[in-house]
Short mmCIF file of C-alpha atoms in Angstrom, two decimals:
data_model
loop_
_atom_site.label_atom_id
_atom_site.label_comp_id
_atom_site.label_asym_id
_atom_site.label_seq_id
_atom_site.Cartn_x
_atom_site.Cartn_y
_atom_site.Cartn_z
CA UNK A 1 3.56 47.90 -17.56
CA UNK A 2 3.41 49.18 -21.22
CA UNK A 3 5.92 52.19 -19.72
CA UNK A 4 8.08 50.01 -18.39
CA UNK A 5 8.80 47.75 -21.61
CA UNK A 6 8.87 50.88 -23.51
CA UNK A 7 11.41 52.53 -20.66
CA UNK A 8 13.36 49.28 -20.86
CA UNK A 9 13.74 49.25 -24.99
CA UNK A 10 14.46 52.85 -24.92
CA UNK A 11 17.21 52.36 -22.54
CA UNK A 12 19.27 50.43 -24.90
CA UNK A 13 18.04 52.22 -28.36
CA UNK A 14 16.78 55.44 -27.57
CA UNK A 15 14.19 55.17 -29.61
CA UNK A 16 12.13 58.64 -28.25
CA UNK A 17 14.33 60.54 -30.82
CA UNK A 18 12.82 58.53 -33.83
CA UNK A 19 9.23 58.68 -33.24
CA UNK A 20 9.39 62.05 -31.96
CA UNK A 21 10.75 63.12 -35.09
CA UNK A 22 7.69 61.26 -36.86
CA UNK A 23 4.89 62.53 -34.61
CA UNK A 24 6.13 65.76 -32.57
CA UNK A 25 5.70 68.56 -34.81
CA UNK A 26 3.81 71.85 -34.16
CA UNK A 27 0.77 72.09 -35.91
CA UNK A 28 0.62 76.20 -37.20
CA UNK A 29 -2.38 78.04 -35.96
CA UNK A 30 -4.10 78.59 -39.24
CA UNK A 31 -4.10 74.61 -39.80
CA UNK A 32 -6.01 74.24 -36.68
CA UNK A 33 -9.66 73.59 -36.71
CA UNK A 34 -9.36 74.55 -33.12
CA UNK A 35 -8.37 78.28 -33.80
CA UNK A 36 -10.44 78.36 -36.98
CA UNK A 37 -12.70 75.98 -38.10
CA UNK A 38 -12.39 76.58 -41.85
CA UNK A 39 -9.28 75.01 -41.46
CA UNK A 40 -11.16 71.68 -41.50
CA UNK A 41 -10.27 71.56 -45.10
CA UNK A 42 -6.68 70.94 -44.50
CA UNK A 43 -7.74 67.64 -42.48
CA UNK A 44 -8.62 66.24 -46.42
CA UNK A 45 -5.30 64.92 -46.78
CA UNK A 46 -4.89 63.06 -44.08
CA UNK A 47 -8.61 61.81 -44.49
CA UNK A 48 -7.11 60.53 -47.68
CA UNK A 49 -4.60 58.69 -46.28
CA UNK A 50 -6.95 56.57 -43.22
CA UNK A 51 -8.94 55.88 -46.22
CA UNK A 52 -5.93 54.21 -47.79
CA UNK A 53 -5.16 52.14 -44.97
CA UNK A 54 -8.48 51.15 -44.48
CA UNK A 55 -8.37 50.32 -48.02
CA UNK A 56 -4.82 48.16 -47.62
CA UNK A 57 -6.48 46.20 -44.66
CA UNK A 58 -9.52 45.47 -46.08
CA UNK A 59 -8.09 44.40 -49.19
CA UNK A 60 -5.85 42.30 -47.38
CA UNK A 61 -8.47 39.96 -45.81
CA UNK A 62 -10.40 40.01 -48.85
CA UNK A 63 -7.62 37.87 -50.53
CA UNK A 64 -8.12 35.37 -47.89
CA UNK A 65 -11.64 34.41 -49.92
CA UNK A 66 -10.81 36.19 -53.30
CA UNK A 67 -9.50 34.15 -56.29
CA UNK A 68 -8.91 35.81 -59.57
CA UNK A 69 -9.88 33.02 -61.80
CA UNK A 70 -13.00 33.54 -64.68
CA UNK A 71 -14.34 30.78 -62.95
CA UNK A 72 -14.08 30.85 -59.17
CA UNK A 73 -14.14 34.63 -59.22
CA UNK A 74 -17.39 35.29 -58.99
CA UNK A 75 -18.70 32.40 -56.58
CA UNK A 76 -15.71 33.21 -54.33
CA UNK A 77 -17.42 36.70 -53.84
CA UNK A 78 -20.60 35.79 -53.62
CA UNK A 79 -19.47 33.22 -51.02
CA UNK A 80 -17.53 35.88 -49.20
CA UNK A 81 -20.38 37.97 -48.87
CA UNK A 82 -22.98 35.57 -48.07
CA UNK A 83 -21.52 32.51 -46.48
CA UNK A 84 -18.57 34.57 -44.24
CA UNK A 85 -19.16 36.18 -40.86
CA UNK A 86 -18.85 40.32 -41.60
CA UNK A 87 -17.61 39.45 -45.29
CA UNK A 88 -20.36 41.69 -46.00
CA UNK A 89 -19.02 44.29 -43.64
CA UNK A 90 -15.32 43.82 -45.01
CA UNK A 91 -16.30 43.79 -48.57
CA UNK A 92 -18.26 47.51 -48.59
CA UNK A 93 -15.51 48.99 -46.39
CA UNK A 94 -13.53 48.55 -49.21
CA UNK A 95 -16.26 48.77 -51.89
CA UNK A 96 -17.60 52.30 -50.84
CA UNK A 97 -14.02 52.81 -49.39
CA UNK A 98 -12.40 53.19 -52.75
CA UNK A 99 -15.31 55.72 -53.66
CA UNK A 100 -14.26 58.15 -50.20
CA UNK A 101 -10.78 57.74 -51.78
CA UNK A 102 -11.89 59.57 -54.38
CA UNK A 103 -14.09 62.07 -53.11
CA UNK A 104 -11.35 62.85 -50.13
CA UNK A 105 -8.59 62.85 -52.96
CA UNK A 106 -10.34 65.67 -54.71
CA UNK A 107 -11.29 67.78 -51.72
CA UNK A 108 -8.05 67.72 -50.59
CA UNK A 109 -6.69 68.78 -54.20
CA UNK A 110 -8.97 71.44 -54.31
CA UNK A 111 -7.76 72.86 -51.20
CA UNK A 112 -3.88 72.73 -52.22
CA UNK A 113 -4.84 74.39 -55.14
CA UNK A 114 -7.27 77.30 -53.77
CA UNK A 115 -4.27 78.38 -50.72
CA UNK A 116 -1.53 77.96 -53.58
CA UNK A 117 0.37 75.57 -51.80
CA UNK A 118 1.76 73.74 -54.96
CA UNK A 119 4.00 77.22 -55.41
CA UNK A 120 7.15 77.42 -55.08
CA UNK A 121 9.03 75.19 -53.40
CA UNK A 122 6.80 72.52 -53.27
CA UNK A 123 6.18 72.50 -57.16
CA UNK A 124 8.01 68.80 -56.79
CA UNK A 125 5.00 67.68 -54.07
CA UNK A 126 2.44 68.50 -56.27
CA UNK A 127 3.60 66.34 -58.98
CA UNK A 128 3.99 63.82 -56.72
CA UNK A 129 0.86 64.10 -55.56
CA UNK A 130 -0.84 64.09 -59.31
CA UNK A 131 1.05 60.77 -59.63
CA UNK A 132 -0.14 59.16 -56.76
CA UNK A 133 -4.03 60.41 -58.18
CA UNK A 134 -3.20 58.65 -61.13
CA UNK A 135 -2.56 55.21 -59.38
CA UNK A 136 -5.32 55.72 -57.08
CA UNK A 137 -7.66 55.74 -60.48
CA UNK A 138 -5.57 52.84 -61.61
CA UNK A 139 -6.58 51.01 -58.68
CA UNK A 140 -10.19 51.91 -58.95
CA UNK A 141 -10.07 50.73 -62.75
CA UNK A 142 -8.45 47.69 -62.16
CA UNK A 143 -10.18 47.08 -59.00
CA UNK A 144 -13.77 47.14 -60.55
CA UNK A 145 -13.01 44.29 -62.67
CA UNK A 146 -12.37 41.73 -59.89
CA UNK A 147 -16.02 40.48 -59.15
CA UNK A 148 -16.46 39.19 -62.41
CA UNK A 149 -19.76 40.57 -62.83
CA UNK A 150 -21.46 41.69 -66.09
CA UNK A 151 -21.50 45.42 -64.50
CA UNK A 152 -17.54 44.91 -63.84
CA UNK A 153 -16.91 42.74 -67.25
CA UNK A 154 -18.88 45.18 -69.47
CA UNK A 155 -16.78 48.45 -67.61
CA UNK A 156 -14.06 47.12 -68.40
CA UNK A 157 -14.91 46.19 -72.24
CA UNK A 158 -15.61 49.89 -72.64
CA UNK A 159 -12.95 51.25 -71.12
CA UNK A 160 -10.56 49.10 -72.86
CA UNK A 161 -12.27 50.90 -76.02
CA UNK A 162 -11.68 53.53 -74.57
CA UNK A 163 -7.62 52.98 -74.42
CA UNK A 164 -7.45 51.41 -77.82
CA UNK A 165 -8.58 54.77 -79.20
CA UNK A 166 -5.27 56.13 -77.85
CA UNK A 167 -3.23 57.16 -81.27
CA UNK A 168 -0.63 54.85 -82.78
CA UNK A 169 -0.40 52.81 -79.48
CA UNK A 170 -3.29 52.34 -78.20
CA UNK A 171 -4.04 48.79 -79.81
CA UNK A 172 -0.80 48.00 -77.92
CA UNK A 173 -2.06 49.35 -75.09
CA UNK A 174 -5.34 47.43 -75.30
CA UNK A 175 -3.56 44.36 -75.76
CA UNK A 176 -0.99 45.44 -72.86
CA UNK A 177 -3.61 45.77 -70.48
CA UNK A 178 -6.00 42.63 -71.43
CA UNK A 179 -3.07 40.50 -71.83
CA UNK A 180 -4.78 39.01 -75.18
CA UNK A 181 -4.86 40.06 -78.58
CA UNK A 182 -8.47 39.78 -79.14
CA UNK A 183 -10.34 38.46 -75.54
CA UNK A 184 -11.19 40.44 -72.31
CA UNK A 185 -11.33 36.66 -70.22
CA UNK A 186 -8.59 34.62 -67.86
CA UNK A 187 -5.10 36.21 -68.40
CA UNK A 188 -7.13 39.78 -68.37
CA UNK A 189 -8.73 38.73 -64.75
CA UNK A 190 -5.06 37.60 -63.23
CA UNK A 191 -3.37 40.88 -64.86
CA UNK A 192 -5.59 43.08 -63.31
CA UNK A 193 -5.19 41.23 -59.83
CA UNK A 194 -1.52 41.64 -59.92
CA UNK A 195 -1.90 45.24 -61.06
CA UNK A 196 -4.53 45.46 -58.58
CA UNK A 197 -2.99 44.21 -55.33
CA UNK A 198 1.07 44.03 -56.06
CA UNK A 199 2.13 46.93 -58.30
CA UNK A 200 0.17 49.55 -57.50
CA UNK A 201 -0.05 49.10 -53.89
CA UNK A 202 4.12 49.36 -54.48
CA UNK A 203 3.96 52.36 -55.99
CA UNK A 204 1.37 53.83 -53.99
CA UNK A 205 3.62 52.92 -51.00
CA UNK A 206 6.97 54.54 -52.01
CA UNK A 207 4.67 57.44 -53.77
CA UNK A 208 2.90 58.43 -50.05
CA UNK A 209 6.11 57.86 -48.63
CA UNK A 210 7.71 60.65 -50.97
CA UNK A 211 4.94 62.67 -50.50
CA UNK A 212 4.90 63.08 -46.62
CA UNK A 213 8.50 63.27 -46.67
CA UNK A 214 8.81 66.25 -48.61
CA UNK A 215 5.85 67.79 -46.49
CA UNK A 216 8.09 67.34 -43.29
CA UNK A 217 10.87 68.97 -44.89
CA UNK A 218 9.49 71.83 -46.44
CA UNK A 219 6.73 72.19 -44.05
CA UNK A 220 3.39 73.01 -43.96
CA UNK A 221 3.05 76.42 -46.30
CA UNK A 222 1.71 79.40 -44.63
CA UNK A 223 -2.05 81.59 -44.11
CA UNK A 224 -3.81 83.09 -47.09
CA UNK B 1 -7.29 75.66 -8.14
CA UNK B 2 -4.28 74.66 -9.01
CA UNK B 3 -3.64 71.21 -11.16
CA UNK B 4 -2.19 69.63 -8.27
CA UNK B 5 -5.68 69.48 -6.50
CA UNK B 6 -6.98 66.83 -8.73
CA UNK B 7 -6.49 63.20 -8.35
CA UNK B 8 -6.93 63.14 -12.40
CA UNK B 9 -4.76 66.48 -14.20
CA UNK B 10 -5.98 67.95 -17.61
CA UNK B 11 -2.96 66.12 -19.63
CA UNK B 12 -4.25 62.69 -18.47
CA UNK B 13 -7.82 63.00 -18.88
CA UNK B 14 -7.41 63.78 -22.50
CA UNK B 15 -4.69 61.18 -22.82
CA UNK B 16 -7.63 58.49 -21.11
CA UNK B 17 -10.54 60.17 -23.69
CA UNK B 18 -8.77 60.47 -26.33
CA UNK B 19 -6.87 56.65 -26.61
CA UNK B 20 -10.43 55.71 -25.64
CA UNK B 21 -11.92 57.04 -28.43
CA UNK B 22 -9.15 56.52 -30.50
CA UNK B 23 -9.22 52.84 -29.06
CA UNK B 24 -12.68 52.40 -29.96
CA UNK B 25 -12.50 53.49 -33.61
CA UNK B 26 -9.70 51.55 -34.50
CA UNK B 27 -11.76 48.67 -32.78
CA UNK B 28 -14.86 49.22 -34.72
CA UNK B 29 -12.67 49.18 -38.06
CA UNK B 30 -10.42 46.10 -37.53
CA UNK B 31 -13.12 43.87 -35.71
CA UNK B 32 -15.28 43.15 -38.92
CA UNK B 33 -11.94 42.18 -41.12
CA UNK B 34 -10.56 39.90 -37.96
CA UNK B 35 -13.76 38.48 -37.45
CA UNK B 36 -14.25 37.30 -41.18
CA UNK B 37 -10.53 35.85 -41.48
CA UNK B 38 -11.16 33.91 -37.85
CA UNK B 39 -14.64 32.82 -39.47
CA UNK B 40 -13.24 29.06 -40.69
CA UNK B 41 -12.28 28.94 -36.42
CA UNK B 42 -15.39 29.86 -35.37
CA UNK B 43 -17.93 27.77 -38.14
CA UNK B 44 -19.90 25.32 -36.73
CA UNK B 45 -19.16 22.31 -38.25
CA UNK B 46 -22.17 20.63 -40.55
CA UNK B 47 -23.04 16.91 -39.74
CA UNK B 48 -22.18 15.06 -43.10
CA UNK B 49 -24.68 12.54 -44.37
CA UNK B 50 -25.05 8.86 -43.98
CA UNK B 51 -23.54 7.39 -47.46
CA UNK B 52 -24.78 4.64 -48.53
CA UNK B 53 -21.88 1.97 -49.45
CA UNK B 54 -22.40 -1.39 -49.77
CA UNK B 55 -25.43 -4.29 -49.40
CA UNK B 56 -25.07 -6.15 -45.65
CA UNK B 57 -24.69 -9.74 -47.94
CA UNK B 58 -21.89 -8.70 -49.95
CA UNK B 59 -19.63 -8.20 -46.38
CA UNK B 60 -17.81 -11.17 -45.34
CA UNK B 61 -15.61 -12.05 -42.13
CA UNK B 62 -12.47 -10.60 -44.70
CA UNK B 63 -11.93 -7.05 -44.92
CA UNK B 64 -12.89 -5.37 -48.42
CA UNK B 65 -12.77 -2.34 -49.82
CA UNK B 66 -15.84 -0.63 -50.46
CA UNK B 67 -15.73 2.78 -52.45
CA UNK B 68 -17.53 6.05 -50.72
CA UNK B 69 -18.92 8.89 -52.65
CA UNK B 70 -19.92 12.17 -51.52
CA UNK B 71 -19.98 16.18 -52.32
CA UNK B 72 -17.76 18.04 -50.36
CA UNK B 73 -18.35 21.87 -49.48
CA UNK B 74 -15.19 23.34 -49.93
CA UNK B 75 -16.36 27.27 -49.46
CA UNK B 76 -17.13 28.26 -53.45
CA UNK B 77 -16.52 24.75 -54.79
CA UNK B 78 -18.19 21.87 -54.49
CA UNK B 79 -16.37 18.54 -55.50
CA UNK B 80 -17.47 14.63 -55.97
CA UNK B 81 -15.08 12.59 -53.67
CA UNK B 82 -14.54 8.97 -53.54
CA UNK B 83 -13.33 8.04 -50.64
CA UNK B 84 -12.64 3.86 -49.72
CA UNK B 85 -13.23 2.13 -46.25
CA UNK B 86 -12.02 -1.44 -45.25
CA UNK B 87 -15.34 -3.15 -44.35
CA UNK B 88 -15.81 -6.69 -42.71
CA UNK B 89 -18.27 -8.38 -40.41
CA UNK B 90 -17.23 -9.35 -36.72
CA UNK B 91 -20.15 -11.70 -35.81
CA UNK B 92 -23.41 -9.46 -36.25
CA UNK B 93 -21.29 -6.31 -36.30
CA UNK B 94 -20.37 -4.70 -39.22
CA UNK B 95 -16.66 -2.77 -38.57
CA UNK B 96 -15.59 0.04 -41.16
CA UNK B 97 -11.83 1.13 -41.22
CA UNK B 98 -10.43 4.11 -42.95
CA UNK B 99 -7.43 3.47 -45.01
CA UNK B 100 -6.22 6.19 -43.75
CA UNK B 101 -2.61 5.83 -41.69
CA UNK B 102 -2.90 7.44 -38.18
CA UNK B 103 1.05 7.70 -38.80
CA UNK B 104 1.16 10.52 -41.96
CA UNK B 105 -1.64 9.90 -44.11
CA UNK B 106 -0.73 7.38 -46.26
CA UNK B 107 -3.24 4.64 -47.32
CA UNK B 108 -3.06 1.03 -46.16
CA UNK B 109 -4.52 -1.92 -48.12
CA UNK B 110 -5.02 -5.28 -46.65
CA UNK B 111 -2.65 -8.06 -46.61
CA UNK B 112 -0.15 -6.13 -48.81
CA UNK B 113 2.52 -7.52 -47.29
CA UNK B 114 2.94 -11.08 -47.91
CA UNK B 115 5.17 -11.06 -44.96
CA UNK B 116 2.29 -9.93 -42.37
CA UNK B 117 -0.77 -12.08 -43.40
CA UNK B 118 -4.51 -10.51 -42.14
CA UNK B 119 -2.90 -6.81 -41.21
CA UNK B 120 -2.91 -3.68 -43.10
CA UNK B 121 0.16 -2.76 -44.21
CA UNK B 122 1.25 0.85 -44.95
CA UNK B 123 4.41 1.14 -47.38
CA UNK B 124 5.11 4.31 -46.84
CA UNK B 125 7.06 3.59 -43.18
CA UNK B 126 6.05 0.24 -43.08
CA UNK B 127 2.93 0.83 -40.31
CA UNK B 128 0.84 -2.21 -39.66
CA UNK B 129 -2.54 -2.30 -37.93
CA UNK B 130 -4.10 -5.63 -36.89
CA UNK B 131 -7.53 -6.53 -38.53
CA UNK B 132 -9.67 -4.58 -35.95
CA UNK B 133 -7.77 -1.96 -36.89
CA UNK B 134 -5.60 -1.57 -33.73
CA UNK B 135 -1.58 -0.54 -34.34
CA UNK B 136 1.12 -3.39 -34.08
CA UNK B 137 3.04 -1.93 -31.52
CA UNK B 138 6.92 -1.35 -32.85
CA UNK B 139 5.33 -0.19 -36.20
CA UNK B 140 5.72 3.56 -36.58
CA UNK B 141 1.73 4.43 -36.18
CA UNK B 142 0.37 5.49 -32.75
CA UNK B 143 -2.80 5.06 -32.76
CA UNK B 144 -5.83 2.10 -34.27
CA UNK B 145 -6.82 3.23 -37.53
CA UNK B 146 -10.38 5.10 -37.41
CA UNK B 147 -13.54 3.57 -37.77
CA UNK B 148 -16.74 4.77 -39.49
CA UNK B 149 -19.35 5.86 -38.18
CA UNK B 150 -22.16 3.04 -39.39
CA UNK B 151 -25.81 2.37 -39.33
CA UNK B 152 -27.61 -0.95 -41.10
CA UNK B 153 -30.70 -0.05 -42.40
CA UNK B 154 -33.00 -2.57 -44.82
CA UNK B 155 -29.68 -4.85 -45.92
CA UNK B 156 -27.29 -1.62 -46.68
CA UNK B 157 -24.73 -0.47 -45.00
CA UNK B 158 -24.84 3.63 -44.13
CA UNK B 159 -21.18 5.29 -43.74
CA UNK B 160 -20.63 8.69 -41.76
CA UNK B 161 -17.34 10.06 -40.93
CA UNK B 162 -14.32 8.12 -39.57
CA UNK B 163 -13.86 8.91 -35.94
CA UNK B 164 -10.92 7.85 -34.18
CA UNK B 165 -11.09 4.66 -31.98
CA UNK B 166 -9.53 6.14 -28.86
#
């Protein structure tokens, strides 16, 4: 059945070239945990990116329940996790989630760094890839601040601090970020939302999309 | 042996495990997010609480309007509502309409038109609904207007939730 509706869209848009393109690559021998299994460590970035999407889905149905409002934020959390079937479940995927971002993001920088795959010519991927780090912390900093909690308020208190003692700019940058001269409170909460689920997501997006771009043209870079 | 011999070849018992497995994990991560967005579907809903809304001597044979307060659970946020219902005795019985048009939605007061004496009128589309609540037929409504839920107990009247009448 499935074979046949694929065979009948194919007919008309041959669409085996595109996703063959996408998925029908040879995987080099000394990439293969198969052949040897140190090569586990190249699996990091694509652990990296599964934790993403479980990180875009998740987030997704938690803004079914979440408002960013001083507040509503809080009880709609609390409600989420309590009241809602699996909210619990939903909630640490993408809780604990964010932390494997992390953890997988690192590993997997380690491991580009150790077989000097940043060299020459994909110098351009690895700045890329320190970009999309940076927005990945960006998420986890703005992220934190969303259940309105003391732990989450209090964070954030410090590390705005910790941007106003940025030279020159960095009271603009305090006041950038809180979206008040003087208060961490209401427009802070709704800022860091829309950082939190519009912007950064965007960037992320286009960022990942750049990044496994380039590593389809250039390929893979070769054994120790 | 050759890979002709077997009813199931190498290529497509690895395709089977593998979109199994594959099947399976993918399962086990989207079934907890589904599950909580499908959760307002699948909640049982709560049996609201009589109301109390008005002594049985202050109802007469003419409808009134009787305010109804209650606190609504609305997930994180709790509200006070007033509600009204159209309350008159027939005989013994005590009948409670909601003002609520079974048209859209709009609310319908008693005797408002001067041209249709004891009917509710709605002005939105000009509905009308005879005393017991049941829709003038050639007025844009479809259906009687719904009655309360009601229960007498020691002289006051107890309110539920309107139900509809057919």
């Amino acid at each position: 059945m499935l074979q046949r509706i694929y065979d009948w869209v194919d007919e008309r848009m041959d669409i085996t070239p595109l996703w063959r393109d996408i998925a029908d690559h040879e995987v080099p021998e000394h990439v293969n945990p198969a052949h040897h299994f140190s090569a586990f460590v190249y699996c990091f970035g694509g652990l990296t990116f599964f934790t993403v999407v479980i990180q875009f889905l998740s987030g997704m149905f938690l803004t079914m329940y979440y408002v960013p409002d001083i507040i509503n934020a809080y009880e709609s959390v609390m409600y989420l996790q309590s009241e809602v079937a699996f909210g619990m479940i939903v909630r640490g995927m993408h809780h604990w989630g964010a932390s494997v971002v992390i953890v997988m993001m690192f590993l997997h920088t380690l491991r580009v760094f150790f077989t000097g795959a940043y060299k020459k010519p994909r110098e351009l991927n690895w700045v890329v890839g320190v970009l999309i780090f940076f927005v990945i912390l960006g998420l986890g900093f703005t992220g934190y601040l969303l259940p309105w909690d003391m732990k989450a308020y209090f964070a954030t208190v410090v590390a705005l601090e910790i941007a106003e003692s940025v030279p020159v700019v960095g009271e603009m940058i305090r006041v950038l970020l809180a979206g008040h001269e003087e208060l961490l409170g209401a427009q802070t909460l709704t800022r860091f939302f829309a950082i939190h689920v519009f912007f950064l997501p965007g960037a992320l997006l286009g960022l990942l999309a750049a990044h496994f771009i380039m590593i389809r043209r250039q390929g893979i870079s070769g054994p120790l | 042996m050759s890979e002709k011999e077997h009813n199931v070849s190498r290529r497509q018992f690895l395709t089977y495990t593998l979109t199994g497995v594959g099947g399976f994990m993918a399962a086990g991560m989207l079934m907890p997010m589904v599950r909580m967005a499908v959760d307002p579907v699948l909640e049982v809903g709560a049996e609201g609480d009589m109301v109390a809304v008005a002594d049985l001597d202050e109802l007469t044979e003419e409808p009134q309007s009787f305010p109804l307060n209650f606190e609504q659970d609305d997930g994180w946020y709790e509200a006070e509502i007033e509600e009204t219902a159209w309350i008159y005795l027939d005989g013994d019985d005590v009948v409670a309409l909601s003002p609520e048009c079974t048209h859209l939605g709009c609310t319908v007061n008693w005797e408002a038109n001067e041209d249709e004496p004891e009917r509710f009128f709605c002005p939105c589309h000009f509905g009308l609904f005879e005393r017991d609540g049941t829709n003038v037929p050639n007025t844009p409504p479809t259906e009687p207007l719904h009655r309360y839920e009601h229960e007498v107990r020691d002289g006051t009247v107890y309110l539920g939730r309107p139900q509809p009448q057919v």
